[in-house]
Coordinates of C-alpha atoms in Angstrom, one line a residue:
M1 CA 67.6 153.6 23.7
L2 CA 65.3 151.0 25.2
Q3 CA 66.9 148.1 23.5
R4 CA 70.1 149.5 24.9
V5 CA 68.9 149.8 28.3
G6 CA 67.7 146.5 28.3
L7 CA 70.8 145.1 26.7
L8 CA 73.4 146.5 29.3
T9 CA 70.2 145.3 32.3
A10 CA 70.1 142.1 31.0
G11 CA 74.0 141.8 30.5
T12 CA 74.4 143.0 34.4
L13 CA 71.9 140.5 35.9
A14 CA 73.7 137.6 33.7
A15 CA 77.2 138.8 34.9
L16 CA 75.7 139.0 38.9
V17 CA 73.9 135.7 38.4
L18 CA 77.4 134.4 37.1
S19 CA 79.3 135.6 39.6
E20 CA 77.3 134.6 42.6
L21 CA 77.3 131.8 41.3
G22 CA 81.3 131.5 40.2
L23 CA 81.6 132.6 43.9
G24 CA 79.7 130.0 46.0
L25 CA 81.6 127.2 44.2
L26 CA 84.6 128.5 44.2
A27 CA 84.8 131.3 47.1
P28 CA 82.1 131.4 49.7
Q29 CA 81.2 134.0 51.2
V30 CA 78.6 134.1 52.9
M31 CA 77.6 131.6 55.9
M32 CA 75.0 129.3 55.3
T33 CA 73.2 127.0 57.7
P34 CA 71.2 124.2 57.3
R35 CA 67.2 123.4 58.9
V36 CA 68.1 121.7 61.9
W37 CA 66.4 124.1 64.9
H38 CA 63.2 124.1 65.2
F39 CA 60.5 126.0 68.0
D40 CA 60.3 124.9 71.7
A41 CA 58.2 126.9 73.7
D42 CA 60.5 126.2 77.0
T43 CA 63.9 127.4 75.4
G44 CA 62.5 129.1 72.2
W45 CA 64.5 126.5 70.2
A46 CA 66.0 123.4 69.7
N47 CA 68.0 121.0 68.1
L48 CA 64.9 118.7 65.0
P49 CA 64.7 115.2 65.7
G50 CA 66.5 113.3 62.6
A51 CA 67.0 116.4 60.8
R52 CA 69.8 116.8 58.5
G53 CA 71.8 119.7 56.6
R54 CA 75.0 121.6 55.5
L55 CA 77.0 124.3 57.2
V56 CA 78.6 126.5 55.4
S57 CA 81.5 129.1 55.0
P58 CA 84.2 130.5 53.6
E59 CA 86.2 128.0 56.0
F60 CA 84.1 124.9 56.4
N61 CA 81.8 122.6 54.8
V62 CA 80.0 120.2 57.4
E63 CA 77.4 118.5 57.9
F64 CA 74.9 119.2 61.1
A65 CA 73.3 116.3 61.6
I66 CA 71.0 115.5 64.4
N67 CA 69.8 112.3 65.7
G68 CA 66.6 110.8 66.9
E69 CA 66.9 112.5 70.2
G70 CA 67.6 115.6 68.8
L71 CA 71.2 115.6 70.3
R72 CA 74.3 115.7 67.4
G73 CA 76.4 113.1 67.5
P74 CA 75.5 109.2 67.4
E75 CA 72.0 107.7 67.9
T76 CA 71.8 106.9 71.5
T77 CA 68.8 105.5 74.2
L78 CA 67.1 108.1 76.6
E79 CA 68.1 105.0 79.2
K80 CA 71.5 104.7 80.3
P81 CA 72.7 101.0 79.5
A82 CA 74.1 99.0 82.3
G83 CA 77.7 99.8 83.2
V84 CA 78.3 102.4 81.7
R85 CA 78.9 106.1 82.9
R86 CA 77.5 109.0 81.0
V87 CA 79.0 112.8 80.5
A88 CA 76.1 115.5 79.5
I89 CA 77.8 118.2 77.1
F90 CA 76.2 122.2 77.6
G91 CA 76.5 125.1 76.0
D92 CA 76.1 127.3 72.8
S93 CA 77.8 126.1 69.3
F94 CA 81.0 125.8 70.7
A95 CA 80.3 123.0 73.1
Q96 CA 77.8 121.1 69.6
G97 CA 80.0 121.8 67.3
W98 CA 79.8 125.1 64.7
G99 CA 82.3 123.9 61.9
V100 CA 83.8 120.9 61.9
D101 CA 82.8 117.4 61.5
E102 CA 80.8 115.0 64.3
A103 CA 84.2 113.2 64.7
D104 CA 86.1 116.9 66.2
T105 CA 83.8 118.4 68.0
L106 CA 84.2 118.1 71.7
R107 CA 81.8 115.5 72.1
A108 CA 83.6 112.8 70.1
R109 CA 87.4 114.3 70.5
L110 CA 86.4 114.0 74.5
A111 CA 84.4 110.6 73.9
A112 CA 88.4 108.3 72.8
R113 CA 89.9 110.6 75.5
L114 CA 87.7 108.9 78.2
R115 CA 88.0 105.4 76.7
E116 CA 92.0 105.7 76.5
R117 CA 92.1 107.3 80.7
S118 CA 88.9 105.5 81.6
R119 CA 88.6 101.2 82.3
A120 CA 84.3 101.7 82.4
P121 CA 83.0 102.4 79.6
I122 CA 81.8 106.0 79.2
E123 CA 79.0 107.6 76.8
V124 CA 79.6 111.4 75.9
L125 CA 76.3 113.4 74.8
N126 CA 76.2 116.4 73.5
F127 CA 73.7 118.7 74.6
G128 CA 74.6 121.9 73.0
V129 CA 72.5 124.1 71.2
A130 CA 73.9 126.9 68.5
G131 CA 73.2 130.1 70.4
Y132 CA 72.3 129.3 73.6
G133 CA 73.0 131.5 76.7
S134 CA 74.0 129.5 79.7
D135 CA 70.2 129.9 81.1
Q136 CA 68.7 128.2 77.7
S137 CA 71.3 125.2 78.7
L138 CA 69.8 125.4 82.3
L139 CA 66.3 124.9 81.1
A140 CA 66.9 122.2 78.5
F141 CA 69.3 120.5 80.9
R142 CA 65.9 120.7 83.4
K143 CA 63.7 119.4 80.2
V144 CA 65.4 116.8 78.7
G145 CA 69.2 116.3 80.4
R146 CA 68.5 115.5 83.7
R147 CA 66.3 112.1 82.0
F148 CA 69.2 111.2 80.6
D149 CA 70.8 110.4 83.9
P150 CA 74.4 112.0 83.6
D151 CA 77.3 111.2 85.7
V152 CA 79.3 114.3 84.6
V153 CA 77.6 117.1 83.5
V154 CA 79.6 119.8 81.3
L155 CA 78.7 123.5 81.5
V156 CA 80.8 125.2 78.6
V157 CA 80.7 129.2 78.9
Y158 CA 81.5 131.5 76.5
G159 CA 82.0 135.5 76.8
N160 CA 78.6 136.3 74.7
D161 CA 76.7 134.3 77.5
L162 CA 77.1 137.7 79.0
A163 CA 74.4 139.3 76.9
D164 CA 72.7 136.6 76.1
N165 CA 71.5 135.9 80.0
T166 CA 69.9 139.2 80.4
S167 CA 67.9 139.3 77.0
D168 CA 65.0 138.5 75.8
F169 CA 65.7 137.4 71.9
G170 CA 69.0 135.2 70.9
N171 CA 69.8 134.0 67.7
G172 CA 68.1 131.0 67.3
G173 CA 67.5 129.0 63.9
G174 CA 70.4 129.3 62.9
G175 CA 71.3 133.4 63.3
R176 CA 68.1 134.4 63.1
L177 CA 67.0 136.7 66.1
V178 CA 64.0 135.4 68.3
P179 CA 62.5 135.1 71.2
K180 CA 63.8 133.6 74.3
P181 CA 63.7 132.7 78.1
R182 CA 65.6 134.4 80.7
F183 CA 66.0 134.2 84.2
T184 CA 65.2 137.4 86.5
L185 CA 66.2 137.4 90.6
A186 CA 63.8 136.9 93.1
P187 CA 63.6 138.9 95.9
D188 CA 65.4 136.2 97.9
R189 CA 67.8 136.0 94.9
R190 CA 66.4 132.2 93.4
L191 CA 65.9 132.3 89.9
R192 CA 62.7 133.2 88.2
T193 CA 62.0 132.2 84.6
V194 CA 60.3 135.2 82.5
G195 CA 58.9 134.3 79.0
V196 CA 58.1 130.7 79.2
P197 CA 55.9 129.8 77.1
V198 CA 57.9 131.2 74.6
E199 CA 55.6 132.5 72.0
P200 CA 56.3 131.4 68.4
I201 CA 56.6 134.0 65.9
A202 CA 55.9 133.9 61.7
S203 CA 59.5 133.7 61.2
W204 CA 59.7 130.1 62.1
D205 CA 57.4 128.9 59.9
S206 CA 57.2 128.9 56.2
P207 CA 55.2 131.4 54.4
H208 CA 52.6 130.4 51.5
F209 CA 54.4 130.0 48.5
A210 CA 53.6 132.5 46.3
S211 CA 52.6 135.2 49.3
A212 CA 53.6 138.7 50.0
A213 CA 55.5 136.9 52.5
W214 CA 57.0 134.4 50.8
F215 CA 58.2 137.2 48.4
A216 CA 59.2 138.7 51.0
R217 CA 61.6 135.8 52.6
V218 CA 63.5 135.4 49.1
G219 CA 64.0 138.5 48.5
A220 CA 65.4 138.9 52.1
D221 CA 67.4 135.8 52.1
L222 CA 69.0 136.8 48.6
V223 CA 70.4 139.8 50.0
R224 CA 71.3 138.3 52.9
R225 CA 73.2 135.1 51.3
S226 CA 74.3 137.3 48.4
H227 CA 78.5 136.3 48.4
V228 CA 78.6 139.5 45.8
K229 CA 77.1 141.7 48.3
T230 CA 79.7 140.3 51.5
L231 CA 82.3 140.3 49.0
V232 CA 81.6 144.2 48.0
S233 CA 80.9 144.6 51.6
R234 CA 84.4 143.2 53.2
A235 CA 86.4 145.1 50.4
W236 CA 84.6 148.7 51.7
K237 CA 85.7 147.4 56.1
S238 CA 81.6 147.5 56.5
A239 CA 82.2 144.2 57.4
D240 CA 85.8 144.4 59.6
L241 CA 83.3 145.3 62.0
W242 CA 82.4 141.9 63.6
Q243 CA 81.2 143.7 67.2
T244 CA 79.8 146.7 67.9
A245 CA 81.7 148.7 71.5
A246 CA 78.6 148.1 74.2
Y247 CA 79.8 144.6 72.8
Y248 CA 83.4 144.8 74.0
E249 CA 82.3 147.2 77.1
R250 CA 79.8 144.4 78.6
I251 CA 82.3 141.4 78.7
Y252 CA 85.7 143.2 78.9
A253 CA 85.8 146.3 81.0
R254 CA 87.5 147.1 83.6
Q255 CA 84.9 148.7 85.0
P256 CA 81.4 147.9 83.9
S257 CA 78.3 149.3 84.4
A258 CA 75.5 148.5 86.4
A259 CA 74.1 146.6 84.1
T260 CA 77.3 144.2 83.2
R261 CA 77.4 143.5 86.8
E262 CA 73.8 142.5 87.1
A263 CA 74.3 140.6 84.4
W264 CA 77.3 138.9 85.9
V265 CA 74.8 138.5 89.1
V266 CA 72.6 136.6 86.6
T267 CA 75.0 134.6 85.4
E268 CA 76.4 133.7 88.6
A269 CA 73.1 132.7 89.5
V270 CA 72.5 130.7 86.6
I271 CA 76.2 128.8 87.1
T272 CA 75.6 128.3 91.0
A273 CA 71.9 127.2 90.0
F274 CA 72.5 124.4 87.2
D275 CA 75.7 122.9 90.0
E276 CA 73.1 122.2 92.6
E277 CA 70.6 120.6 89.7
A278 CA 73.2 118.9 88.7
R279 CA 74.3 117.2 92.0
T280 CA 70.7 116.5 93.0
A281 CA 70.3 114.2 90.0
G282 CA 73.3 112.5 91.3
A283 CA 76.4 114.3 88.7
R284 CA 79.3 116.1 88.7
F285 CA 79.7 119.4 87.7
I286 CA 82.0 121.4 85.8
L287 CA 82.2 124.6 84.2
L288 CA 84.4 125.1 81.0
Y289 CA 85.4 128.7 79.6
A290 CA 85.7 128.5 75.8
S291 CA 87.5 131.9 75.8
D292 CA 87.3 134.1 73.1
A293 CA 90.3 133.6 70.0
I294 CA 90.7 137.6 70.5
E295 CA 91.8 136.9 74.2
V296 CA 94.7 134.5 73.9
D297 CA 96.2 136.6 70.2
G298 CA 97.4 140.2 71.4
A299 CA 97.2 141.9 68.1
S300 CA 94.0 140.5 67.4
W301 CA 93.6 141.6 71.1
D302 CA 94.8 145.1 69.8
L303 CA 93.2 145.4 67.0
A304 CA 89.3 144.3 68.4
R305 CA 90.0 147.5 71.2
E306 CA 91.1 149.9 68.2
T307 CA 87.9 148.8 66.5
A308 CA 85.3 149.6 69.5
G309 CA 87.4 152.8 70.5
F310 CA 88.4 151.6 73.7
G311 CA 92.7 152.2 75.2
D312 CA 93.5 150.7 78.5
A313 CA 90.0 150.4 79.7
L314 CA 89.0 147.0 78.2
D315 CA 90.8 144.0 79.9
A316 CA 91.1 141.0 77.5
G317 CA 91.2 138.1 81.0
H318 CA 87.6 140.4 82.6
P319 CA 85.5 136.9 81.8
S320 CA 88.1 134.8 82.9
Q321 CA 88.8 136.2 86.0
E322 CA 85.3 136.6 87.1
L323 CA 84.1 132.4 86.0
A324 CA 86.8 132.1 87.8
R325 CA 85.8 133.8 90.9
I326 CA 82.5 132.5 91.0
A327 CA 84.2 129.1 90.6
R328 CA 85.9 128.9 93.7
A329 CA 83.3 130.9 95.6
H330 CA 80.8 127.9 95.4
E331 CA 83.5 125.1 94.8
I332 CA 82.6 124.3 91.6
A333 CA 85.1 122.6 89.1
F334 CA 86.8 124.8 86.7
V335 CA 88.3 124.9 83.2
D336 CA 89.6 127.7 82.0
L337 CA 91.2 126.9 78.7
R338 CA 92.1 131.6 77.8
P339 CA 96.2 130.2 80.0
L340 CA 95.9 127.0 78.0
L341 CA 95.3 128.2 74.6
R342 CA 98.2 131.1 75.5
S343 CA 100.5 129.1 76.5
E344 CA 100.2 126.2 73.3
A345 CA 100.3 129.1 70.8
Q346 CA 102.3 128.1 69.0
R347 CA 100.9 124.3 68.2
G348 CA 97.5 126.0 66.7
P349 CA 95.8 127.6 65.8
F350 CA 93.2 127.1 67.5
F351 CA 90.2 128.8 65.6
F352 CA 88.5 129.5 62.6
Q353 CA 88.9 133.1 62.1
E354 CA 85.1 133.7 63.0
R355 CA 86.5 132.9 65.8
H356 CA 84.6 129.4 66.8
W357 CA 87.4 126.9 67.5
N358 CA 88.5 124.5 64.7
A359 CA 89.3 120.9 64.9
A360 CA 92.6 121.8 66.9
G361 CA 90.8 123.9 69.4
H362 CA 88.1 120.7 69.9
A363 CA 91.2 118.9 70.7
L364 CA 92.8 120.9 73.3
A365 CA 89.1 121.7 74.8
A366 CA 88.4 117.6 75.3
D367 CA 92.4 116.9 76.3
A368 CA 91.7 119.6 78.9
L369 CA 88.3 118.5 80.4
A370 CA 89.7 114.6 80.5
A371 CA 92.0 115.7 82.9
V372 CA 89.2 117.1 85.6
I373 CA 86.5 114.1 84.7
V374 CA 89.2 111.0 85.0
P375 CA 92.2 112.7 86.2

């Protein structure tokens, strides 16, 4: 009996190992993130200068290369070359180019479009960092971005910034939940930074080999990165609930809660502070809304509302409308991709299934942005 149990166990383990290897090579089911981010006491995390790695998912397999200045893109210098105008892009994974090769990022596409539209040389720099909220982008501009003397500053905003901007934690370092700074409003309604310097946590450091922490991390990584486990989860529909009802309510509710209204107040203050500080640094500020895929596709929106358990209480256009209101009230240049994506739907798709822009999405965003920078 013991021999049979041993053979059965060995056979099961061998089958699992072969299944993992086969799925990993032929049909990967999980996201594999590169180690190109590191701890930063001022922003929570940041790009690691000189780091390289591959970002792999069922839909893409691309290289992430960070240059010597800590930006994704070609090498550059801190000092702006004479006669050159600089465009600095800030934001989260949409700005950084999640899922696309460097040549297909918003940075690269925008640089190409501006070369076609402008006689003067223009350099586009990518300060995007995956997982950032608008608050961290503002802190990054203060710490690093303004030192590059940009002429135009672009802030890419996505719907989940509303939650990020009022949270003490964020998805940093390739998807791990780690501490981050945030802003609150002082009595005079100006921004006050909370949580700086950020305290480092153990997950940022590699544990000592063969220690209890090392074995715990290895075990957790094996489960989290298991192609077989992810495939089984999807078969049971557990992976279809990609967001919670609270997420939908915060971003799309027609009658938002008090917490959501306060999140919009903080977000508006962050955006207007970014605009003011960019202008003070001699740069023009542009706000770009990276619309979610479900906001432009009716079938996806209906499925999302059904998944979250809401009826007509949600409005797909709510974040776009709120950002437009903020831009009008403070005379900020605003590029809203939602109506453009809806009108150009026949040219799509513009998103991966996991909802980041694909190469076509980055190209469309670059076209819209270039027309505002150089009319």
